[in-house]
Amino acid sequence: MKSFLSRSLALLTVACISACGTQAPVGQSVSGPVVYKPVQSTQIQRAAVAPALYEVAFSARQNAVFVASSGGFGESAGPSKVLRLDPRTLAVQAEIELPLRGFGVVLDDASNRLYVGNTTEGSVTVVDTASNRVVQTVPLMKKVKGADGKEKYPHHFRELVLDTANARLFAPGLSSDGSSLYVMNTRTLTLEKELPGLGAVATGIALDADNHRLFVSNMRGGLYEVDTRSLIISKSYNVAADQMLNLAYDSKARRLFATDQGLTSISERRQKAEPGFKPTPGNRVVVFDANSGKITTSLQTGEGPIAPLLDLPRQRLYVTNRGAGSLSVFDTSSDKLLQTIALPTHPNSMALDSRNNVLYVTVKNGRNDARGSNEAVVRIAF
């Protein structure tokens, strides 16, 4: 069992680090009927900007796109950076070198702060987006000695979520031996709490700020609700979706969207390790009633869905499909698939400029691309 989970963990932390769906800014209104016009090729721009791109954020305040480049892996890897891009041309405006390798990002636009998760190094780096400089790197865990006698960090970070009302940053720390939720105080830039008990390989996270709850999912069919006031696990469910990678929360309909990957390699290893295990279909978005944890519907996506992103005012759900090399666009009022947009090779993370209805997507290289070559950011003007 441990070897299966270890391989799954390696796959997730290296190949599938991606954005949890962010929503349009609260209060952003869209007047008139919501009519979808299919995207044409002329509405799509693409720019290869840096190697090993991961998550992306759009700043309305700075009118800029920020994207994390880990620099790559191995001894020949370059430095990790946050790149500031022109939101219209995708030209690089600034490069902010990071002290550690950055992957996941979350933006507090009102405070001019970008938080960058140092996935394999147990910390979060804070970047000032007004001055394009690193403010501080905050350690959230210490190394521990493993069974092999080597010291390592007990968890890896993927997604970061902000609770700005309570000055907190939430980061699920995933591990095959059991995951924890790390809670950082954004005023003091210190660890406030580590909350264990989230099962093996916890990856997905979404905030329901109005109802003081946080949702966390893992890659074993576990769904948890955390009370953001008491910082305890208030509810847990075993659900029929065993590869929930990322979450997005619909605050209007109180629905929770989860990408259920359906990777054959993970299912086959679990079947060998757990006699009688039957995988769920995968290649879909599973929709839950957030109050009961019950599945209400399932939306078919392309192969290997990664990140869900909600635009609530326009009633849109965007989903990147890593395996299929595409972006699925759904109408959340009808759950109808509106369009599948080709974005080869491996679409990954997304950020939305809600005011201008522009979506930014990081696209990772495939096997046929030169090792260490620049990866792309795509701009889609809907």
Tab-separated table of C-alpha atoms in Angstrom:
chain	number	residue	atom	x	y	z
A	1	MET	CA	0.000	0.000	0.000
A	2	LYS	CA	2.720	2.447	0.950
A	3	SER	CA	4.570	1.978	-2.343
A	4	PHE	CA	1.374	2.655	-4.309
A	5	LEU	CA	0.690	5.829	-2.393
A	6	SER	CA	4.279	6.984	-2.682
A	7	ARG	CA	4.187	6.669	-6.458
A	8	SER	CA	0.852	8.483	-6.574
A	9	LEU	CA	2.280	11.248	-4.412
A	10	ALA	CA	5.278	11.678	-6.697
A	11	LEU	CA	2.983	11.886	-9.725
A	12	LEU	CA	0.819	14.532	-8.093
A	13	THR	CA	3.552	16.762	-6.748
A	14	VAL	CA	5.586	16.834	-9.939
A	15	ALA	CA	3.232	16.445	-12.890
A	16	CYS	CA	-0.135	17.706	-11.698
A	17	ILE	CA	0.467	20.751	-9.460
A	18	SER	CA	-2.348	23.031	-10.526
A	19	ALA	CA	-4.720	25.766	-9.646
A	20	CYS	CA	-7.777	25.304	-7.617
A	21	GLY	CA	-10.585	27.146	-9.382
A	22	THR	CA	-10.856	30.747	-8.337
A	23	GLN	CA	-14.062	32.719	-8.616
A	24	ALA	CA	-14.922	36.100	-10.058
A	25	PRO	CA	-14.515	38.925	-7.537
A	26	VAL	CA	-17.414	39.314	-5.127
A	27	GLY	CA	-19.780	42.028	-6.296
A	28	GLN	CA	-18.719	41.827	-9.931
A	29	SER	CA	-21.959	42.103	-11.907
A	30	VAL	CA	-22.839	41.059	-15.416
A	31	SER	CA	-25.896	42.747	-16.901
A	32	GLY	CA	-28.296	41.203	-19.365
A	33	PRO	CA	-28.750	37.583	-20.426
A	34	VAL	CA	-25.721	35.335	-20.300
A	35	VAL	CA	-25.170	34.267	-23.900
A	36	TYR	CA	-22.158	32.169	-24.840
A	37	LYS	CA	-20.419	32.767	-28.130
A	38	PRO	CA	-17.989	30.001	-29.113
A	39	VAL	CA	-14.341	31.016	-28.982
A	40	GLN	CA	-12.561	31.369	-32.311
A	41	SER	CA	-8.832	30.913	-32.915
A	42	THR	CA	-8.382	34.673	-33.295
A	43	GLN	CA	-9.435	35.101	-29.652
A	44	ILE	CA	-6.576	32.939	-28.371
A	45	GLN	CA	-3.028	34.197	-27.796
A	46	ARG	CA	-0.122	32.034	-26.688
A	47	ALA	CA	3.331	32.934	-25.412
A	48	ALA	CA	6.138	30.661	-24.226
A	49	VAL	CA	7.546	32.579	-21.264
A	50	ALA	CA	9.618	30.327	-18.959
A	51	PRO	CA	10.361	26.694	-18.110
A	52	ALA	CA	8.329	24.677	-15.591
A	53	LEU	CA	5.275	26.928	-15.288
A	54	TYR	CA	2.640	26.112	-12.720
A	55	GLU	CA	0.005	28.350	-11.185
A	56	VAL	CA	-1.142	31.752	-12.390
A	57	ALA	CA	-2.998	34.736	-10.884
A	58	PHE	CA	-4.538	37.887	-12.341
A	59	SER	CA	-4.269	41.195	-10.496
A	60	ALA	CA	-6.940	43.745	-11.371
A	61	ARG	CA	-5.260	46.257	-9.071
A	62	GLN	CA	-1.866	45.959	-10.758
A	63	ASN	CA	-3.334	45.103	-14.180
A	64	ALA	CA	-0.884	42.227	-14.436
A	65	VAL	CA	-0.655	38.469	-14.695
A	66	PHE	CA	1.625	36.664	-12.256
A	67	VAL	CA	2.827	33.138	-12.960
A	68	ALA	CA	5.146	30.843	-11.008
A	69	SER	CA	8.078	29.143	-12.708
A	70	SER	CA	9.778	26.493	-10.604
A	71	GLY	CA	12.807	26.650	-12.905
A	72	GLY	CA	12.697	22.909	-13.502
A	73	PHE	CA	14.182	19.911	-11.741
A	74	GLY	CA	17.636	18.458	-11.336
A	75	GLU	CA	21.084	20.014	-11.104
A	76	SER	CA	20.710	21.873	-14.403
A	77	ALA	CA	17.456	23.594	-13.394
A	78	GLY	CA	17.393	27.370	-13.447
A	79	PRO	CA	16.248	29.619	-10.611
A	80	SER	CA	12.613	29.689	-9.572
A	81	LYS	CA	10.792	32.941	-10.335
A	82	VAL	CA	7.488	34.727	-10.342
A	83	LEU	CA	7.002	36.350	-13.739
A	84	ARG	CA	4.940	39.497	-14.146
A	85	LEU	CA	3.243	39.540	-17.561
A	86	ASP	CA	1.449	42.207	-19.567
A	87	PRO	CA	-2.200	41.054	-19.515
A	88	ARG	CA	-2.736	41.970	-23.179
A	89	THR	CA	0.473	40.888	-24.880
A	90	LEU	CA	1.781	38.314	-22.338
A	91	ALA	CA	5.184	39.992	-22.564
A	92	VAL	CA	7.365	39.574	-19.473
A	93	GLN	CA	7.441	42.868	-17.561
A	94	ALA	CA	9.428	41.725	-14.519
A	95	GLU	CA	11.096	38.654	-13.054
A	96	ILE	CA	11.012	38.150	-9.291
A	97	GLU	CA	13.566	35.552	-8.259
A	98	LEU	CA	12.403	33.271	-5.444
A	99	PRO	CA	14.622	31.831	-2.701
A	100	LEU	CA	12.963	28.399	-3.047
A	101	ARG	CA	11.103	26.561	-5.812
A	102	GLY	CA	7.601	27.978	-6.231
A	103	PHE	CA	4.577	26.148	-7.601
A	104	GLY	CA	1.135	27.120	-6.261
A	105	VAL	CA	0.047	30.764	-5.920
A	106	VAL	CA	-2.826	32.716	-4.399
A	107	LEU	CA	-3.344	36.483	-4.634
A	108	ASP	CA	-4.541	38.998	-2.045
A	109	ASP	CA	-5.016	41.822	-4.508
A	110	ALA	CA	-6.236	44.382	-1.971
A	111	SER	CA	-3.007	43.980	0.017
A	112	ASN	CA	-0.650	43.715	-2.979
A	113	ARG	CA	0.493	40.287	-1.855
A	114	LEU	CA	1.079	37.108	-3.787
A	115	TYR	CA	1.622	33.966	-1.722
A	116	VAL	CA	3.746	31.281	-3.380
A	117	GLY	CA	3.811	27.703	-2.115
A	118	ASN	CA	7.251	26.103	-1.975
A	119	THR	CA	5.776	22.672	-2.558
A	120	THR	CA	8.688	20.441	-1.631
A	121	GLU	CA	10.297	22.728	0.935
A	122	GLY	CA	7.621	23.182	3.591
A	123	SER	CA	7.153	26.931	3.298
A	124	VAL	CA	5.329	29.842	1.684
A	125	THR	CA	7.039	32.858	0.107
A	126	VAL	CA	5.305	36.239	0.221
A	127	VAL	CA	5.756	38.589	-2.761
A	128	ASP	CA	4.868	42.292	-2.883
A	129	THR	CA	3.124	42.773	-6.233
A	130	ALA	CA	3.441	46.561	-6.161
A	131	SER	CA	7.233	46.554	-5.841
A	132	ASN	CA	7.910	43.160	-7.471
A	133	ARG	CA	10.017	41.908	-4.572
A	134	VAL	CA	10.065	39.079	-2.063
A	135	VAL	CA	8.867	40.139	1.384
A	136	GLN	CA	9.520	36.991	3.403
A	137	THR	CA	9.595	33.216	3.288
A	138	VAL	CA	7.528	31.623	6.052
A	139	PRO	CA	8.499	28.106	7.233
A	140	LEU	CA	5.419	26.054	8.114
A	141	MET	CA	7.011	22.728	9.028
A	142	LYS	CA	10.278	21.167	10.093
A	143	LYS	CA	12.065	18.221	8.571
A	144	VAL	CA	11.604	14.822	10.186
A	145	LYS	CA	13.643	11.647	9.900
A	146	GLY	CA	12.019	9.054	7.665
A	147	ALA	CA	12.166	5.267	7.810
A	148	ASP	CA	15.184	5.406	5.503
A	149	GLY	CA	17.051	7.563	8.009
A	150	LYS	CA	16.951	10.642	5.764
A	151	GLU	CA	15.477	13.944	6.869
A	152	LYS	CA	12.640	15.348	4.797
A	153	TYR	CA	9.562	17.528	5.117
A	154	PRO	CA	6.535	15.485	6.229
A	155	HIS	CA	4.137	17.062	3.718
A	156	HIS	CA	4.091	18.701	0.293
A	157	PHE	CA	2.009	21.755	-0.580
A	158	ARG	CA	-0.159	22.172	-3.685
A	159	GLU	CA	-3.097	24.560	-3.419
A	160	LEU	CA	-3.261	27.695	-1.306
A	161	VAL	CA	-6.526	29.394	-0.285
A	162	LEU	CA	-6.964	32.762	1.427
A	163	ASP	CA	-9.523	33.690	4.058
A	164	THR	CA	-8.897	37.437	3.963
A	165	ALA	CA	-11.642	38.259	6.485
A	166	ASN	CA	-9.794	36.268	9.140
A	167	ALA	CA	-6.251	36.929	7.891
A	168	ARG	CA	-5.504	33.291	7.229
A	169	LEU	CA	-3.940	31.230	4.488
A	170	PHE	CA	-4.895	27.554	4.247
A	171	ALA	CA	-2.583	24.980	2.666
A	172	PRO	CA	-3.291	21.238	2.568
A	173	GLY	CA	-0.083	19.353	3.191
A	174	LEU	CA	-0.324	16.072	1.310
A	175	SER	CA	1.378	12.814	2.155
A	176	SER	CA	0.812	9.131	1.511
A	177	ASP	CA	1.117	8.593	5.265
A	178	GLY	CA	-1.665	11.068	6.146
A	179	SER	CA	-2.318	14.688	5.259
A	180	SER	CA	-2.654	17.840	7.362
A	181	LEU	CA	-4.086	21.313	6.885
A	182	TYR	CA	-1.597	24.099	7.598
A	183	VAL	CA	-3.031	27.420	8.731
A	184	MET	CA	-0.857	30.528	8.398
A	185	ASN	CA	-1.664	33.897	9.948
A	186	THR	CA	-1.195	36.475	7.187
A	187	ARG	CA	-0.796	39.369	9.625
A	188	THR	CA	2.055	37.863	11.643
A	189	LEU	CA	3.305	35.545	8.844
A	190	THR	CA	3.547	32.650	11.267
A	191	LEU	CA	2.062	29.151	11.519
A	192	GLU	CA	-1.177	29.279	13.495
A	193	LYS	CA	-2.112	25.609	13.464
A	194	GLU	CA	-1.518	22.239	11.839
A	195	LEU	CA	-4.710	20.196	11.595
A	196	PRO	CA	-4.124	16.478	10.852
A	197	GLY	CA	-6.662	13.826	9.881
A	198	LEU	CA	-7.270	14.522	6.180
A	199	GLY	CA	-6.361	11.063	4.908
A	200	ALA	CA	-3.907	10.068	2.211
A	201	VAL	CA	-2.874	12.618	-0.425
A	202	ALA	CA	-5.192	15.552	0.338
A	203	THR	CA	-5.118	17.871	-2.672
A	204	GLY	CA	-8.355	19.791	-3.224
A	205	ILE	CA	-9.440	22.857	-1.229
A	206	ALA	CA	-12.203	25.481	-1.481
A	207	LEU	CA	-13.526	28.145	0.893
A	208	ASP	CA	-17.126	28.976	1.781
A	209	ALA	CA	-16.408	32.280	3.504
A	210	ASP	CA	-20.064	33.176	4.200
A	211	ASN	CA	-20.673	29.978	6.165
A	212	HIS	CA	-17.251	29.772	7.841
A	213	ARG	CA	-16.251	26.456	6.329
A	214	LEU	CA	-13.464	25.042	4.261
A	215	PHE	CA	-13.704	21.960	2.060
A	216	VAL	CA	-10.749	19.610	1.579
A	217	SER	CA	-10.668	16.481	-0.589
A	218	ASN	CA	-8.165	13.667	-0.951
A	219	MET	CA	-7.257	11.078	-3.557
A	220	ARG	CA	-8.951	8.254	-1.684
A	221	GLY	CA	-12.560	9.430	-1.906
A	222	GLY	CA	-12.443	11.524	1.254
A	223	LEU	CA	-14.247	14.860	1.549
A	224	TYR	CA	-13.879	16.977	4.698
A	225	GLU	CA	-15.484	20.124	6.048
A	226	VAL	CA	-13.381	22.295	8.364
A	227	ASP	CA	-14.893	24.960	10.623
A	228	THR	CA	-12.802	28.064	9.918
A	229	ARG	CA	-13.580	29.580	13.325
A	230	SER	CA	-12.647	26.661	15.549
A	231	LEU	CA	-10.220	25.091	13.030
A	232	ILE	CA	-11.557	21.588	13.578
A	233	ILE	CA	-12.905	18.989	11.146
A	234	SER	CA	-16.680	19.303	11.546
A	235	LYS	CA	-17.833	16.780	8.913
A	236	SER	CA	-16.338	14.044	6.759
A	237	TYR	CA	-17.718	11.956	3.917
A	238	ASN	CA	-16.659	8.921	1.900
A	239	VAL	CA	-17.825	9.692	-1.625
A	240	ALA	CA	-17.984	7.841	-4.933
A	241	ALA	CA	-15.186	9.844	-6.539
A	242	ASP	CA	-11.765	8.444	-5.735
A	243	GLN	CA	-9.421	10.799	-7.586
A	244	MET	CA	-10.673	14.251	-6.535
A	245	LEU	CA	-7.770	16.506	-7.410
A	246	ASN	CA	-9.168	20.052	-7.141
A	247	LEU	CA	-12.291	21.795	-5.837
A	248	ALA	CA	-14.324	24.924	-6.619
A	249	TYR	CA	-17.242	26.245	-4.556
A	250	ASP	CA	-20.435	27.850	-5.885
A	251	SER	CA	-21.524	30.224	-3.113
A	252	LYS	CA	-24.849	30.998	-4.814
A	253	ALA	CA	-26.136	27.453	-5.308
A	254	ARG	CA	-24.048	25.996	-2.447
A	255	ARG	CA	-22.583	23.392	-4.751
A	256	LEU	CA	-19.101	21.958	-4.680
A	257	PHE	CA	-17.337	21.006	-7.929
A	258	ALA	CA	-14.544	18.411	-7.866
A	259	THR	CA	-12.372	17.199	-10.732
A	260	ASP	CA	-12.310	13.379	-10.616
A	261	GLN	CA	-9.249	12.529	-12.697
A	262	GLY	CA	-9.670	8.858	-13.461
A	263	LEU	CA	-6.000	8.184	-14.193
A	264	THR	CA	-5.692	4.556	-15.257
A	265	SER	CA	-2.215	4.207	-13.733
A	266	ILE	CA	-3.463	5.166	-10.253
A	267	SER	CA	-6.546	2.926	-10.503
A	268	GLU	CA	-4.489	-0.080	-11.608
A	269	ARG	CA	-2.061	0.307	-8.719
A	270	ARG	CA	-4.914	0.563	-6.237
A	271	GLN	CA	-6.541	-2.541	-7.691
A	272	LYS	CA	-3.310	-4.472	-7.127
A	273	ALA	CA	-2.873	-3.105	-3.614
A	274	GLU	CA	-6.526	-3.380	-2.568
A	275	PRO	CA	-8.306	-6.549	-3.755
A	276	GLY	CA	-11.897	-5.735	-4.643
A	277	PHE	CA	-11.277	-2.039	-5.270
A	278	LYS	CA	-13.465	-0.682	-8.073
A	279	PRO	CA	-12.487	2.748	-9.435
A	280	THR	CA	-15.024	5.463	-10.136
A	281	PRO	CA	-15.432	6.551	-13.785
A	282	GLY	CA	-13.126	9.579	-13.744
A	283	ASN	CA	-12.624	12.073	-16.586
A	284	ARG	CA	-15.396	14.169	-15.103
A	285	VAL	CA	-16.410	16.902	-12.707
A	286	VAL	CA	-18.462	15.623	-9.797
A	287	VAL	CA	-20.976	18.078	-8.324
A	288	PHE	CA	-21.884	17.838	-4.640
A	289	ASP	CA	-24.566	19.339	-2.460
A	290	ALA	CA	-22.226	21.200	-0.118
A	291	ASN	CA	-24.529	20.733	2.873
A	292	SER	CA	-24.932	16.967	2.602
A	293	GLY	CA	-21.877	15.774	0.673
A	294	LYS	CA	-24.166	13.949	-1.770
A	295	ILE	CA	-23.359	13.812	-5.477
A	296	THR	CA	-26.053	15.602	-7.463
A	297	THR	CA	-24.652	15.317	-10.981
A	298	SER	CA	-21.559	14.439	-13.000
A	299	LEU	CA	-20.158	16.452	-15.915
A	300	GLN	CA	-18.121	14.635	-18.539
A	301	THR	CA	-14.829	16.347	-19.365
A	302	GLY	CA	-11.821	15.524	-21.498
A	303	GLU	CA	-9.206	13.068	-20.300
A	304	GLY	CA	-7.424	13.912	-17.058
A	305	PRO	CA	-9.289	16.979	-15.732
A	306	ILE	CA	-7.128	19.142	-13.498
A	307	ALA	CA	-8.479	22.520	-12.409
A	308	PRO	CA	-12.065	23.810	-12.120
A	309	LEU	CA	-12.651	27.567	-12.185
A	310	LEU	CA	-16.031	29.236	-11.619
A	311	ASP	CA	-17.222	32.533	-13.056
A	312	LEU	CA	-20.440	32.842	-11.053
A	313	PRO	CA	-21.829	36.072	-12.585
A	314	ARG	CA	-21.630	34.576	-16.090
A	315	GLN	CA	-22.657	31.091	-14.930
A	316	ARG	CA	-19.545	29.482	-16.343
A	317	LEU	CA	-17.361	26.614	-15.229
A	318	TYR	CA	-13.968	26.177	-16.906
A	319	VAL	CA	-12.032	22.915	-16.584
A	320	THR	CA	-8.514	22.205	-17.839
A	321	ASN	CA	-8.031	18.691	-19.209
A	322	ARG	CA	-4.381	17.747	-18.948
A	323	GLY	CA	-4.546	14.438	-20.811
A	324	ALA	CA	-6.850	15.657	-23.576
A	325	GLY	CA	-5.024	18.947	-24.092
A	326	SER	CA	-8.238	20.927	-23.908
A	327	LEU	CA	-10.446	23.307	-21.940
A	328	SER	CA	-14.079	22.405	-21.208
A	329	VAL	CA	-16.594	25.244	-20.858
A	330	PHE	CA	-19.866	24.507	-19.017
A	331	ASP	CA	-23.020	26.506	-18.312
A	332	THR	CA	-23.572	26.118	-14.554
A	333	SER	CA	-27.288	26.943	-14.792
A	334	SER	CA	-27.949	23.920	-17.008
A	335	ASP	CA	-24.714	21.912	-16.526
A	336	LYS	CA	-24.481	21.846	-20.327
A	337	LEU	CA	-21.139	21.588	-22.116
A	338	LEU	CA	-20.855	24.741	-24.241
A	339	GLN	CA	-17.487	24.213	-25.931
A	340	THR	CA	-14.276	22.210	-25.840
A	341	ILE	CA	-11.287	24.381	-26.729
A	342	ALA	CA	-8.064	22.717	-27.886
A	343	LEU	CA	-5.021	23.924	-25.886
A	344	PRO	CA	-2.283	21.360	-26.441
A	345	THR	CA	-0.239	19.979	-24.864
A	346	HIS	CA	-1.118	19.981	-21.153
A	347	PRO	CA	-3.403	22.790	-19.908
A	348	ASN	CA	-2.886	23.202	-16.187
A	349	SER	CA	-3.769	26.272	-14.102
A	350	MET	CA	-6.171	29.161	-14.699
A	351	ALA	CA	-6.852	32.732	-13.604
A	352	LEU	CA	-9.734	34.994	-14.597
A	353	ASP	CA	-9.948	38.685	-15.391
A	354	SER	CA	-13.654	38.852	-14.615
A	355	ARG	CA	-14.165	42.469	-15.609
A	356	ASN	CA	-12.863	41.929	-19.151
A	357	ASN	CA	-13.947	38.282	-19.420
A	358	VAL	CA	-10.427	37.056	-20.175
A	359	LEU	CA	-9.071	33.715	-19.050
A	360	TYR	CA	-5.356	32.953	-18.574
A	361	VAL	CA	-4.153	29.345	-18.721
A	362	THR	CA	-0.737	27.834	-18.138
A	363	VAL	CA	0.104	25.085	-20.616
A	364	LYS	CA	2.834	22.597	-19.807
A	365	ASN	CA	5.074	20.895	-22.347
A	366	GLY	CA	4.639	17.335	-23.543
A	367	ARG	CA	7.034	14.460	-24.155
A	368	ASN	CA	7.972	15.689	-27.613
A	369	ASP	CA	9.014	19.144	-26.431
A	370	ALA	CA	12.655	19.866	-25.688
A	371	ARG	CA	13.570	19.183	-22.080
A	372	GLY	CA	13.794	22.416	-20.098
A	373	SER	CA	12.245	24.528	-22.860
A	374	ASN	CA	9.852	27.365	-22.081
A	375	GLU	CA	6.239	26.582	-21.277
A	376	ALA	CA	3.287	28.733	-22.278
A	377	VAL	CA	0.648	31.059	-20.947
A	378	VAL	CA	-2.500	31.269	-23.075
A	379	ARG	CA	-4.859	34.254	-23.117
A	380	ILE	CA	-8.486	33.590	-24.146
A	381	ALA	CA	-10.711	36.632	-24.707
A	382	PHE	CA	-14.297	35.405	-24.456
